[in-house]
Structure formats: C-alpha cells, structure tokens
Short mmCIF file of C-alpha atoms in Angstrom, two decimals:
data_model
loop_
_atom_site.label_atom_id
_atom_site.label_comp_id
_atom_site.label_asym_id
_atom_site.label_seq_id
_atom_site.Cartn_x
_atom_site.Cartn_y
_atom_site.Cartn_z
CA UNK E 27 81.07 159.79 68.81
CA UNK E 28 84.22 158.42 70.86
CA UNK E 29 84.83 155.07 71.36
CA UNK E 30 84.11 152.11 73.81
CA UNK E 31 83.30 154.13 77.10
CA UNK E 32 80.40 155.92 75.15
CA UNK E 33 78.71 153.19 73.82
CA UNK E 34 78.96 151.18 76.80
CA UNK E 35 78.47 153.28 79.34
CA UNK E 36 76.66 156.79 80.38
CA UNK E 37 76.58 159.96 78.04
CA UNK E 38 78.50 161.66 80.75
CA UNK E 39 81.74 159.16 80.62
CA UNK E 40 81.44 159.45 77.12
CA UNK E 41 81.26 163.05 77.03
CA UNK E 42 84.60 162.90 79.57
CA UNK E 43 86.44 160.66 77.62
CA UNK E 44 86.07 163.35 74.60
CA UNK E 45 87.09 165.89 76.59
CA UNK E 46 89.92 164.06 77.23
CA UNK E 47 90.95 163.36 73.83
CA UNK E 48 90.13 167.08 72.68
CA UNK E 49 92.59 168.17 75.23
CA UNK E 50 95.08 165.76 73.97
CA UNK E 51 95.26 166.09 70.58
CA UNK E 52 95.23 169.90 71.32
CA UNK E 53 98.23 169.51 73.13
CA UNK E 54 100.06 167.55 70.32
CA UNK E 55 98.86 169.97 68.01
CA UNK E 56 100.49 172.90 69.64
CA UNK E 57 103.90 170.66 70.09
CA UNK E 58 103.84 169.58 65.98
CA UNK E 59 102.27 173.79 64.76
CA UNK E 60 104.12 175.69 67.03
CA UNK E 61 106.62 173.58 68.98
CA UNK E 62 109.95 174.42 69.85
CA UNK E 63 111.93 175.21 67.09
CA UNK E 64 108.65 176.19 64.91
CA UNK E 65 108.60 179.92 64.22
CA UNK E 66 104.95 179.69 63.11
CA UNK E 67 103.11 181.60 65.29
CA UNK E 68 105.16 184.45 64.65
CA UNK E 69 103.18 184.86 60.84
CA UNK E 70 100.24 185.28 62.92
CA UNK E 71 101.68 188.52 64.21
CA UNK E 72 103.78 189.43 61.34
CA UNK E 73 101.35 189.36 58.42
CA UNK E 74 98.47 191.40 59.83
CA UNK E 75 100.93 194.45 60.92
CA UNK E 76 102.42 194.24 57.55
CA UNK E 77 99.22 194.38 55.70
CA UNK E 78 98.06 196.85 58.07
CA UNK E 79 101.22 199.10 57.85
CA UNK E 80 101.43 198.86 53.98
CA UNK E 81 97.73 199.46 53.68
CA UNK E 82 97.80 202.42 55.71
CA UNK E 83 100.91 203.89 53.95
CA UNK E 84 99.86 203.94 50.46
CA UNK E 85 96.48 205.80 52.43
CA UNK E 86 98.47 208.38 54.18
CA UNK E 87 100.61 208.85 50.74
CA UNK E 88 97.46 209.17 48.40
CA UNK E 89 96.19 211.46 50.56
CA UNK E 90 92.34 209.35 51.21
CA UNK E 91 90.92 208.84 54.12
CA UNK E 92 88.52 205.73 55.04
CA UNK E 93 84.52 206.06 54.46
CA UNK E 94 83.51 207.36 57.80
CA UNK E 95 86.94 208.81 59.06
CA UNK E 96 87.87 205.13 60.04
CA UNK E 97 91.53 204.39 61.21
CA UNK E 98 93.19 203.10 58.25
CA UNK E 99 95.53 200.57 59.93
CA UNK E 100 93.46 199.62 62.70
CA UNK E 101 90.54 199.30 59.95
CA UNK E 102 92.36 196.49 57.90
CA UNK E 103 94.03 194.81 60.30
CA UNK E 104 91.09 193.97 62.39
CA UNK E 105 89.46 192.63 58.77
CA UNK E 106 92.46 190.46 58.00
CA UNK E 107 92.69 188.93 61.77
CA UNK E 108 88.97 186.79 61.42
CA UNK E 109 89.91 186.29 57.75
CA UNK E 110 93.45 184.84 58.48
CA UNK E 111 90.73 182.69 61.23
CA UNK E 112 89.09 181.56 58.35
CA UNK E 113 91.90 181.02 55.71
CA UNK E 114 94.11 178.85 58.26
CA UNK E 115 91.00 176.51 59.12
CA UNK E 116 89.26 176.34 55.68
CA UNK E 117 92.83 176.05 53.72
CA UNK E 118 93.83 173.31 56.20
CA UNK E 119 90.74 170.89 56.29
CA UNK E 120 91.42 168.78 53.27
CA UNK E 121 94.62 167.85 54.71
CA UNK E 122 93.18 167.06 58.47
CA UNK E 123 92.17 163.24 58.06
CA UNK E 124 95.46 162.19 56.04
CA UNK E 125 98.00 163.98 58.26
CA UNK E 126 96.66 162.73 61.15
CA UNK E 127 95.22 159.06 59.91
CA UNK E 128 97.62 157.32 62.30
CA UNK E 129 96.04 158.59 65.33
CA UNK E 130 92.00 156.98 64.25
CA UNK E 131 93.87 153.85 65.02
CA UNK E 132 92.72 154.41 68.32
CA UNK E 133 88.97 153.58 68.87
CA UNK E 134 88.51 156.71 71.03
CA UNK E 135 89.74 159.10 68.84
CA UNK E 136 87.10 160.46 66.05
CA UNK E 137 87.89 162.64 63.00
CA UNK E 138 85.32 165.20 64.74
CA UNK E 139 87.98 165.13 67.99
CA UNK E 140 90.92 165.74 65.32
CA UNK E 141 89.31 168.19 63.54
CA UNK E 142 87.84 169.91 66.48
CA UNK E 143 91.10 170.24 68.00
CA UNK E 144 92.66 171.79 65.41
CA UNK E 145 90.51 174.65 64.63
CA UNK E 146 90.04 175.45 68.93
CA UNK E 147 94.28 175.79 68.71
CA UNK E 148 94.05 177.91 65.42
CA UNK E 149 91.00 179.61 67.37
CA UNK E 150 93.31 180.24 70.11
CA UNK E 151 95.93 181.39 68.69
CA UNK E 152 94.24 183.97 66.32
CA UNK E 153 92.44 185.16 68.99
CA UNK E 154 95.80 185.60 70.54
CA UNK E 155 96.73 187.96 67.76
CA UNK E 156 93.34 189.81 67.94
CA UNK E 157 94.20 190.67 71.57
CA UNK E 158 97.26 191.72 70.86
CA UNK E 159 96.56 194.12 68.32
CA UNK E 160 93.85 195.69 70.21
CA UNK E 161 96.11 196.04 72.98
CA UNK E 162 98.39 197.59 70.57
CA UNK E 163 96.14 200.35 69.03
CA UNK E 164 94.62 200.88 72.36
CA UNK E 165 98.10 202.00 73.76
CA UNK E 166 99.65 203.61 70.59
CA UNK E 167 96.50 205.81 69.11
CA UNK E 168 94.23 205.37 71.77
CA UNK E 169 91.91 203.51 70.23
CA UNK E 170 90.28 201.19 72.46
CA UNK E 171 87.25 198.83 71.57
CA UNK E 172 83.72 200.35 72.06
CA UNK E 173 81.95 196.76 72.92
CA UNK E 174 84.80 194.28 73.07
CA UNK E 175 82.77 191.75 73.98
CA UNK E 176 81.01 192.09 70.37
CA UNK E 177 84.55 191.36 68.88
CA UNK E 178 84.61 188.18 71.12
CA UNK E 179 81.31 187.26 70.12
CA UNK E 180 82.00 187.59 66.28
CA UNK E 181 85.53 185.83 66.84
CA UNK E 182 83.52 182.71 68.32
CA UNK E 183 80.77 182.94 65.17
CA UNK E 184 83.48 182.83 62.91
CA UNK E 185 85.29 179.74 64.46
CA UNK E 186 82.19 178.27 64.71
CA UNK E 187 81.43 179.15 60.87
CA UNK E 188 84.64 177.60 59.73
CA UNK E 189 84.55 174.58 61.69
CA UNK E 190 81.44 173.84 59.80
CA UNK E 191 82.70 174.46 56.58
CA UNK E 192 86.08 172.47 57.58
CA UNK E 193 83.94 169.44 58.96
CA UNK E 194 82.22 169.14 55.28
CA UNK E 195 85.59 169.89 53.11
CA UNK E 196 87.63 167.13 55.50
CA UNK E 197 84.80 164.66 54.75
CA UNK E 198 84.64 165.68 51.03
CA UNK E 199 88.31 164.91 51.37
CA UNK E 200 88.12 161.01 51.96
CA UNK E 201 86.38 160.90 48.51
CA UNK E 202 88.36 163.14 46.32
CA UNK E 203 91.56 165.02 46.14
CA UNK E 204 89.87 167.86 44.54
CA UNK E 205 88.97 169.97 47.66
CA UNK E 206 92.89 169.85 48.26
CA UNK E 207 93.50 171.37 44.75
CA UNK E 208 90.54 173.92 45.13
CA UNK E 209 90.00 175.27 48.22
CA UNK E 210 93.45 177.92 48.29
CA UNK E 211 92.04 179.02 45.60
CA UNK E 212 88.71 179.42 46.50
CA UNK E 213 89.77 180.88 49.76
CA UNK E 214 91.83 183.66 47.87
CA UNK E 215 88.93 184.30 45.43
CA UNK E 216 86.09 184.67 48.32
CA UNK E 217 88.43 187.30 50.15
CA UNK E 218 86.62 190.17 48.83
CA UNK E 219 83.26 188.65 48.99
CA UNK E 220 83.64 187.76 52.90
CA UNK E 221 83.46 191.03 54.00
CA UNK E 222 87.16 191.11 55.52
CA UNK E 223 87.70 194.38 53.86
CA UNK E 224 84.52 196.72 53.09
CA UNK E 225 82.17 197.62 54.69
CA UNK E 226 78.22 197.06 54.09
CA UNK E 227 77.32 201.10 54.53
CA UNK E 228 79.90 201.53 51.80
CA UNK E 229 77.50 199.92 49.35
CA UNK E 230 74.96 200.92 47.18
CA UNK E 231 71.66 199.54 48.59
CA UNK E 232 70.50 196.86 46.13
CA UNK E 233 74.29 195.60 46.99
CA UNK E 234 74.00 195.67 50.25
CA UNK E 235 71.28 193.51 50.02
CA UNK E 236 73.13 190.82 48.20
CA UNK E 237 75.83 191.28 50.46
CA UNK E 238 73.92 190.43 53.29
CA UNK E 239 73.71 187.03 51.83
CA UNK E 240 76.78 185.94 52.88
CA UNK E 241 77.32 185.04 56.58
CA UNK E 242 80.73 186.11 56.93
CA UNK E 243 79.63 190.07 56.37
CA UNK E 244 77.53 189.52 59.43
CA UNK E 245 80.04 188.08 61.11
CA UNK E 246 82.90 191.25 59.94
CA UNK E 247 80.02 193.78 60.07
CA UNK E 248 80.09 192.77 64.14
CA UNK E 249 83.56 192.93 64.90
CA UNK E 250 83.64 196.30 63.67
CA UNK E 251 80.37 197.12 65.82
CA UNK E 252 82.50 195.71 68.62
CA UNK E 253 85.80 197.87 67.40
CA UNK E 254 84.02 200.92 65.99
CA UNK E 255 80.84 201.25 68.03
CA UNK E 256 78.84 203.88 66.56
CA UNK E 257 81.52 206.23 64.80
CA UNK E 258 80.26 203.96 61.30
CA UNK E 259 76.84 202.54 60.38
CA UNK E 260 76.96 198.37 60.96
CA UNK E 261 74.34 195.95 59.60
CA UNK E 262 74.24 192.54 60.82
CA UNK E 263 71.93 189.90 62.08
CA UNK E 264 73.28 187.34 64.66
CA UNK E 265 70.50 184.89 64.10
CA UNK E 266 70.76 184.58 61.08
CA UNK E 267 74.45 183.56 61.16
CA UNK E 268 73.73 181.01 63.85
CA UNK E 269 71.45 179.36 61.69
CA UNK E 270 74.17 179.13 58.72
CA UNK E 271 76.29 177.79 61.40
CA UNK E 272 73.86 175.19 63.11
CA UNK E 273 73.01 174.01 59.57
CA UNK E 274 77.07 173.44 58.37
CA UNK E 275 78.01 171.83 61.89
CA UNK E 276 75.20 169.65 61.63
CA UNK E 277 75.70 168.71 57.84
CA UNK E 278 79.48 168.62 58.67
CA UNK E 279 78.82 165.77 61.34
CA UNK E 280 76.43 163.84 59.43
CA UNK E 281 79.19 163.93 56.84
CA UNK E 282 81.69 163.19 58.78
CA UNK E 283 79.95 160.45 60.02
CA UNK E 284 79.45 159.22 57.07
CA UNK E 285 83.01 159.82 55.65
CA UNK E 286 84.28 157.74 58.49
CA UNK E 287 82.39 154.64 57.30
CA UNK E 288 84.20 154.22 53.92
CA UNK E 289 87.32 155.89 54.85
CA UNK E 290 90.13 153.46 54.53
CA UNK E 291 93.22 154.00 56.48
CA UNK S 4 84.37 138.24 74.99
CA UNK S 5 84.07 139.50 70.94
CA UNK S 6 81.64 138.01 68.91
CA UNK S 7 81.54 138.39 65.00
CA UNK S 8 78.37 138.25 63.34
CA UNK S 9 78.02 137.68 59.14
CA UNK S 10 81.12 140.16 58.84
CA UNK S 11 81.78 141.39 55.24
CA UNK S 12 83.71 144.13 54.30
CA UNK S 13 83.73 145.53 50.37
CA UNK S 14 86.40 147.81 49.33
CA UNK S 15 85.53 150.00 46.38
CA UNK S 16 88.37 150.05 44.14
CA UNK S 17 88.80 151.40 40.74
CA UNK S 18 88.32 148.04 39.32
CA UNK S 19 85.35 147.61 40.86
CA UNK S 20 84.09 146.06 44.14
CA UNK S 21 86.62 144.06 46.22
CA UNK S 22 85.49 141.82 48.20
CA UNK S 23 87.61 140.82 51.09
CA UNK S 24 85.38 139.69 53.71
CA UNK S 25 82.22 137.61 52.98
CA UNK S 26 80.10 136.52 56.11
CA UNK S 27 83.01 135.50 58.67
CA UNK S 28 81.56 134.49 62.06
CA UNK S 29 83.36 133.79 64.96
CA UNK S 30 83.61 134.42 69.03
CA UNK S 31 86.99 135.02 70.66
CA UNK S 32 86.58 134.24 74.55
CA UNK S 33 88.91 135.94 77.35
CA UNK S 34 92.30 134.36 77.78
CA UNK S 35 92.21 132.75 74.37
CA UNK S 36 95.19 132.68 71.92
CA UNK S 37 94.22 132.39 68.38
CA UNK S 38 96.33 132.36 65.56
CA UNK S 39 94.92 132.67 62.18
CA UNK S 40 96.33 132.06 59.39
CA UNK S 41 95.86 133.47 55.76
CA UNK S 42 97.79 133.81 52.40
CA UNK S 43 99.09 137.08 51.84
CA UNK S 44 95.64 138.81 50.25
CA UNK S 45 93.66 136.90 52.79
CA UNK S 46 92.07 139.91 54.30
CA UNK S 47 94.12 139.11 57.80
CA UNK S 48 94.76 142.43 58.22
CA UNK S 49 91.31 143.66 56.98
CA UNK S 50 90.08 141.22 60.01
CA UNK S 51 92.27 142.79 62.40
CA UNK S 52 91.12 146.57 61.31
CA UNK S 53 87.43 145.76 61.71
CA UNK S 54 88.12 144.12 65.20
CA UNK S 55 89.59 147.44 66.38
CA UNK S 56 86.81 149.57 64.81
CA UNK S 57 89.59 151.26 62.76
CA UNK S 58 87.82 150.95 59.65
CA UNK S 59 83.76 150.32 59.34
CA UNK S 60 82.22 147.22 57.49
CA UNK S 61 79.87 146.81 55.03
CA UNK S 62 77.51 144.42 56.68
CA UNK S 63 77.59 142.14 59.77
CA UNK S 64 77.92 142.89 63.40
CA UNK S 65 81.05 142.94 65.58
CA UNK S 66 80.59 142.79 69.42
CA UNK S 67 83.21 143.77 71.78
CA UNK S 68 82.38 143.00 75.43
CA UNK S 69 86.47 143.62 76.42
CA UNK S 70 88.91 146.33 75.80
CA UNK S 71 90.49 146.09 72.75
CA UNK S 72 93.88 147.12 71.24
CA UNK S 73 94.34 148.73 68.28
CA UNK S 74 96.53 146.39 65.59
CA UNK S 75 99.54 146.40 66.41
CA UNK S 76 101.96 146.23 63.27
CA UNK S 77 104.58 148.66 61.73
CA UNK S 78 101.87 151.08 61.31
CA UNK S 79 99.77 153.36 62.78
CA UNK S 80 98.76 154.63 66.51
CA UNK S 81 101.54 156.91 66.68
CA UNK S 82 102.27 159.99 65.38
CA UNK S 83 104.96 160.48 63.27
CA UNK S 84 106.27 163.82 63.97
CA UNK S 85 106.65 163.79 67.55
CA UNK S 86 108.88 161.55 69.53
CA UNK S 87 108.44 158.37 71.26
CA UNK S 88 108.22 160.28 74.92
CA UNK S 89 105.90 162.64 73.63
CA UNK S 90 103.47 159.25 72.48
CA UNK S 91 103.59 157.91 75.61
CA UNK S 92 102.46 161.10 77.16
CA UNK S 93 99.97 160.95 74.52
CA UNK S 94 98.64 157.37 74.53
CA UNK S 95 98.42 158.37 78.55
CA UNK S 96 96.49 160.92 78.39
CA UNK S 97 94.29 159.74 75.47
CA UNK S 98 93.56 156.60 78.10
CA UNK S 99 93.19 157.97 81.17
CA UNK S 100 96.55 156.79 82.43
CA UNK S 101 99.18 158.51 84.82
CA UNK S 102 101.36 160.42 82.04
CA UNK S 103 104.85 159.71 84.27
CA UNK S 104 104.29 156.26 84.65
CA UNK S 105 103.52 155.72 81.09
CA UNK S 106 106.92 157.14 79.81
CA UNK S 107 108.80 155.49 82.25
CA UNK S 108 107.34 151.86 81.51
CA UNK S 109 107.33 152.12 77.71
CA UNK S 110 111.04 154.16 77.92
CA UNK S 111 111.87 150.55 79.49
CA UNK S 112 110.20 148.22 77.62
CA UNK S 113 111.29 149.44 74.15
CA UNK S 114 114.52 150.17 75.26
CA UNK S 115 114.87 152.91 72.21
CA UNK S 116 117.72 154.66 73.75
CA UNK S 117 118.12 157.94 73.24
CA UNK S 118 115.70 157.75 69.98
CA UNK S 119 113.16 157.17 72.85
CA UNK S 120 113.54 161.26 72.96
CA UNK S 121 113.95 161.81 68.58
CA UNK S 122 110.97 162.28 66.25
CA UNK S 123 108.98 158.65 65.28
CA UNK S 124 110.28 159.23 61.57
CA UNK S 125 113.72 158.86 62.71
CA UNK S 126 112.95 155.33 63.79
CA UNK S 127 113.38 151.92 61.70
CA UNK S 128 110.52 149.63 61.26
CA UNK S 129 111.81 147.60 64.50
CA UNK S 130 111.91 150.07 66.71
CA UNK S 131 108.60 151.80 65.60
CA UNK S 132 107.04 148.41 66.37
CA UNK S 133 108.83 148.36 69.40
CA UNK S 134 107.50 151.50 70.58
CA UNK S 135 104.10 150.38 69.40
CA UNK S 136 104.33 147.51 71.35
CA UNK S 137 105.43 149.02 74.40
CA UNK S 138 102.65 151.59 73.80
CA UNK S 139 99.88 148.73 74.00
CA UNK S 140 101.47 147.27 77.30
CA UNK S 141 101.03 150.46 78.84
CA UNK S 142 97.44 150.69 78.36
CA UNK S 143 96.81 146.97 79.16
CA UNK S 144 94.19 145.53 77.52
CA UNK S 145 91.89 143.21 77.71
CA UNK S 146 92.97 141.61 74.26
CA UNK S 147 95.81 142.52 72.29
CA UNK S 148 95.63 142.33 68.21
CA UNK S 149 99.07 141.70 66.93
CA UNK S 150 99.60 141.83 63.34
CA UNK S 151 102.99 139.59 62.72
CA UNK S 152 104.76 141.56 64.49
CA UNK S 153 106.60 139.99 67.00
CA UNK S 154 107.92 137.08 63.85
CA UNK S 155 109.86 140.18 62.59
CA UNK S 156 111.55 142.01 65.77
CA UNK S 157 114.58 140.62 66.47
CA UNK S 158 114.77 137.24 68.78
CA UNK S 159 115.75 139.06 72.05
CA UNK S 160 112.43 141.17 71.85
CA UNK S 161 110.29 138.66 70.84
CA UNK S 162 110.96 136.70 74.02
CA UNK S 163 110.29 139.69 76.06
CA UNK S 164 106.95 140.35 73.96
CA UNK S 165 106.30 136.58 74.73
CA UNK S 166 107.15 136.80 78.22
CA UNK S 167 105.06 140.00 78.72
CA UNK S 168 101.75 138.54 76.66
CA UNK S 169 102.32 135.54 78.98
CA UNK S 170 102.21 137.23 82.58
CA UNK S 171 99.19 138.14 81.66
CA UNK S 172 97.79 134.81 80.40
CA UNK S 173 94.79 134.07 82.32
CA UNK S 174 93.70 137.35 81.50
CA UNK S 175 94.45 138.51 78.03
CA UNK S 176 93.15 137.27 74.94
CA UNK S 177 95.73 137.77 71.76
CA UNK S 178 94.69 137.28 68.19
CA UNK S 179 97.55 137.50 66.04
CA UNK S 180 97.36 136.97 61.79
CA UNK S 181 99.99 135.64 60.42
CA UNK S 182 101.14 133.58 56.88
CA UNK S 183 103.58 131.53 58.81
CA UNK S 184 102.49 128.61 61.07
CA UNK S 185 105.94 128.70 63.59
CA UNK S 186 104.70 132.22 64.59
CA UNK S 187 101.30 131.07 65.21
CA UNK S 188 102.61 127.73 67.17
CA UNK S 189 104.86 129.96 69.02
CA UNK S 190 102.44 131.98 70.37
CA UNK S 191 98.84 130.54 70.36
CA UNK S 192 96.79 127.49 71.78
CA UNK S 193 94.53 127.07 69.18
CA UNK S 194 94.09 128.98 65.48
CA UNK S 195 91.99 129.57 62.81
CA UNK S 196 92.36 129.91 58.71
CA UNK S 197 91.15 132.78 56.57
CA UNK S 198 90.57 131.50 53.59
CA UNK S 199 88.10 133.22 50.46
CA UNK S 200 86.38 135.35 53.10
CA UNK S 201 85.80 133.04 55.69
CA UNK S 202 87.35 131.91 58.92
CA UNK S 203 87.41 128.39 60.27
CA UNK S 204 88.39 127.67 63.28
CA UNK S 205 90.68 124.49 64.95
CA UNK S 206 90.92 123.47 68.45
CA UNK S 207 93.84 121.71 67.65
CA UNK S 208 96.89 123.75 66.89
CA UNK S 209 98.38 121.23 64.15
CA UNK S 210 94.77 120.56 62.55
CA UNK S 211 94.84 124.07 61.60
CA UNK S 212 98.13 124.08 60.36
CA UNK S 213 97.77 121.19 57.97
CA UNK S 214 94.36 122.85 56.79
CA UNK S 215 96.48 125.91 56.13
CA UNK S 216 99.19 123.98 54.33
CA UNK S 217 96.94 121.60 52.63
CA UNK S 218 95.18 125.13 51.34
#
C-alpha cells in the first residue's frame, strides 16, 4: 500500500514505514481539528450533555419513565456518543481525498493512510467523550458500567464499521460530487434506523426482526449490554457485525485502490 | 536508475478521452541532468506526475531503481493549513528523518523568516516553492524532479538551488521540464523534447534546443 520501501523491500519495512505515516498524519490531524486556537473538541462534550439534559427534562416534566426503568439521561447520551462516532466519520469522508490531496504527492503516503488516520483521531477523541461521561454518571448517580469492556468492544465495531463505509464514500468521491451533497443527509435520515436511540426489546417482534438487519443495532444493542448489563433485555450478534465490517473494509480497499488509479490531483 | 517503458497516460475529460502521453520510453541514469523541453500542453508536467507515482497511468511501465522526489513546483507536498515548521516536522517524520534537524536545515535554506512559523496559505508562490524546495533537500534524494521552478524564484535563490543541486552532482540525477531552453542550459548536460506524446532525447545540449525551436 505505501510507497517505495514496500515494494522494494520486506513486508515488515513496509508495514513500518505505514506505521510511520499513520502516526504522522495523525499528528497533523490533531494540530489542523483540534489545534491551538480550535475549540472543536469541546462540541464533542457539549452536544451529548445537551441532548442528554434536554432529553431527560422534557422526561422528568411529562412525567414517563424509559421502557425498563432505564436512566433517561444516561440512556440517550450513551446512544448519541457512537452515533456522533459515526456522523463525524461518515459526514467527513467525501471531503478526505480533496482536503488533503497535497499530501499524496508523497509516494509513501496512500489515501488508506489519510483516511485511516482520520477516523483513529475521531476514534480517539469520541472515545474520549465516552469515558468521560461514564466517569460522569458513575460519580453523580452512581451508575457505573456493568461490562465496560462490552462498551469498548462495541466502540471499536463501530469505528471499524464506519471506516468501511468512509473508505467506499471517499473513493465514490473521486468520481462524483454527489456523495458530498448526500451523505448529511443521509446521515440525519438513518439516525433513527441505526439504533442510536431505541431499543430492540422495545419492538414488536416481526420489527425486531427487520431491525436486526442493520449492523449498527448490533453494534448499540452492545454498548448498552456493556452500560446496562442485565437491568434490560439486549439482542445482538457480534459475528454477524464483523462480517458487515470485513466485507465494507475489504470493498472499501479494493475501491480505494481503484479510486487511486484515475484520481487526478 | 528509472526506466520508462511504452508510458501513456489518458485523461478522461468531458470532451472525451485526452490523450497526453502516447508510448514515451526513456531511461534516466544516476547523476544525469536532463532537461526536457515541451510547449505549454506538452504533458511535461503529466511526465513529471507519473515519475513520482503521484498519479497512475494508463498503460506502460515505469521503473524506479533510486529514490525519487516528488515534483517540485508551486504545488503540492505541503499542507496548507499548517506552517512551514510544522512541514518540516512532518516531511521528517513521514521519511524517517531526525525531526530537529529537519527544521533547522529547511528554516535555513528557505530563509522564510518569521513566515517560516505562519500557516502555508499565508505564503506567496515564491516562498511556498521555497519551502518546497528546502523540503526536498532535507530528505535528499536520489533524483530530484523540478518542475520550472527554480526559472521563477528570484536570482539570489536560484543560485543557491544551483549551488545545492550541484554539491551533490556525482550523485543526484535532476529532471527538470521546462518551455524555456536558458533554464534547461542553465541547469542540465543533456535534454530531451516532449513533443505529441513522445520524448526524444539529445546528447547534445544545443541539438535539443534547435529541435525544440525548430518544433
């Protein structure tokens, strides 16, 4: 994938001189996201408690409790944490090859490093906020992870599932501008279908079924096995969302591969 | 050493198929400076692309059996939104070389100033070549692609670009595309002329330029 070294030499100098690139476009990428005067990482914080905190006022005002007696705050804002995952790398994948074209003028670098860089730093950082919220109900209500190791899991699936997804949209990009116009959109529209927000014991059964389709449920359905434990009924099959995610990553690199070919700087 | 094989390169465009490239074969040996020469349109900087694997091609084979630069022009390699220190730091780490050293040589070879430490966008067009310049020397390697670039920095850095390609003479091969023949007799020993897809090469430095002119 990278440059002189790998076809020349071993697999393992190859594999170093990757590593080396990952690492430094990861650095740039937290200088030019959230550098010095760059307030952005502060959203990741800030959105999730206000969700959470609006969510769980108009509950507490209306008088309704969640299905299951779950906390209302701690419910939604450990569904919009992975989601906000998915959002920032789906929504920012069309633009990855054009904003940072300049840097495939070195050999070494490949639009797999770029892209791979990207979504490890947005990993990162999300899973920032997901520690930091869980630190935060534990302390405040008490409400400390059953299996947090589950949550971990499910935060890795997801990055794992998106970086698929984003591998096949950036290559989709060097064709067409339409996955720029689209994929907001499609991104807000698929919010209720990912599973960020219900849960599959909620639904009737020949829904459930149909919800079970769709990888990211698994993928919610965990973290909240993770959060919840046992207090709530979870359904989800981890095998089953590897194999979405082997077959996007591998599709995603083909077409990347591909994509690199005819892309013209 | 790079050797070219049948090299053609198509661009889709939306008139159609654009041809730029159409079975070019050549060898570039270490320590050789080659000029070639082209028309604006030629497909000089196409050439130069391909060489440095920045774009792919639609048929042939290219070779590399040296380290090769990327082009160096007013484009590209750098990133826009950082400064010029943080590039170096980047280009060093990207290549495996020491990270202080790096800023330290390039802060003195593009002699920036204080926009050494200011975003890249900040920069004119002669001091972003500068930087890419100084970026290239930093890495050293084996063969340096320039595209025109040195014709259009002022006189004072030229020399020094001169003087810096030439301490390395015996070992570093340049290729650099250019329209005008002074830039190419300034800087090469022998040159080449793109012409309709096709490169021919000249031992003698003003053969090629009165095939070029004669063109």
């Amino acid at each position: 994938m990278s440059g002189g070294a790998a076809a020349r030499g071993s697999v393992l100098a190859g594999l170093r001189v990757q590593l080396r690139v990952i690492g430094a476009l990861t650095l740039r990428e937290l200088g030019t996201r959230f550098g010095r005067d760059n307030l952005g990482y502060l959203w990741l914080f800030v959105e999730p408690a206000l969700l959470g905190g609006a969510i769980g006022m108009v509950h507490h005002l209306s008088g309704h409790g969640l299905p299951g007696g779950l906390n209302v705050a701690t419910f939604w804002v450990m569904g919009y944490i992975p989601y906000y995952l998915l959002r920032g790398i789906i929504n920012r994948a069309p633009t990855a090859i054009v904003s940072n074209q300049s840097l495939l003028y070195h050999r070494n670098i490949s639009v797999f490093d770029i892209i791979l860089a990207r979504d490890l730093l947005e990993g990162a950082a999300v899973g920032g906020a997901m520690l930091a919220f869980t630190l935060f109900f534990g302390m405040t209500a008490g409400q400390w992870p059953h299996a947090p190791e589950k949550m971990v899991i499910g935060m890795v699936l997801m990055l794992a599932f998106c970086h698929g997804v984003a591998l096949l949209i950036a290559a989709g990009s060097i064709y067409t501008e339409v996955f720029d116009r689209v994929v907001h959109l499609c991104t807000y529209i698929a919010l209720p279908a990912t599973g960020a927000f219900f849960m599959v014991f909620w639904l009737p059964t020949d829904l459930q079924r149909s919800a079970l389709w769709i990888p990211t449920v698994h993928i919610f359905e965990m973290i909240r096995d993770g959060e919840f434990g046992s207090q709530v009924p979870t359904h989800y099959n981890v095998g089953y969302v590897i194999a979405w995610i082997a077959g996007l990553n591998l599709l995603g690199m083909a077409a990347i591969r591909r994509g690199r070919h005819d892309l013209v700087i | 050493m790079i050797r070219i094989t049948d090299l053609c390169k198509t661009y889709k465009t939306h008139l159609g198929p654009k041809t730029v490239l159409s079975g070019l074969s050549t060898e570039f040996r270490h320590g050789e400076k080659v000029g070639i020469l082209g028309r604006n349109g030629a497909g000089k900087t196409t050439l130069l692309r391909l060489i440095a694997g920045v774009e792919g091609y639609t048929s042939g084979r290219i070779e590399r059996r040296m380290s090769v630069s990327w082009p160096l022009g007013f484009a590209g390699a750098m990133h826009y939104s950082i400064t010029g220190a943080d590039n170096a730091r980047f280009i060093a780490r990207i290549y495996g070389k020491p990270i202080d050293w790096t800023v330290g040589f390039v802060e003195d070879f593009a002699e920036l100033g204080e926009y050494f430490r200011l975003p890249v966008r900040t920069y004119s067009s002669g001091m972003m070549m500068r930087l890419g310049f100084a970026l290239s020397l930093a890495v050293d390697f084996d063969c340096y692609l320039v595209d025109e670039v040195i014709a259009v920095g002022d006189s004072r850095f030229g020399e020094r670009c001169r003087a810096a390609l030439a301490e390395r003479h015996a070992r570093s091969t340049l290729l650099l595309v250019s329209h005008q023949a002074e830039t190419v007799r300034a800087f090469c020993s022998s040159a080449a002329v793109l012409q309709d897809g096709r490169l021919t090469r000249y031992d003698d430095l003003d053969e090629a330029i009165a095939a070029y002119h004669a063109a």
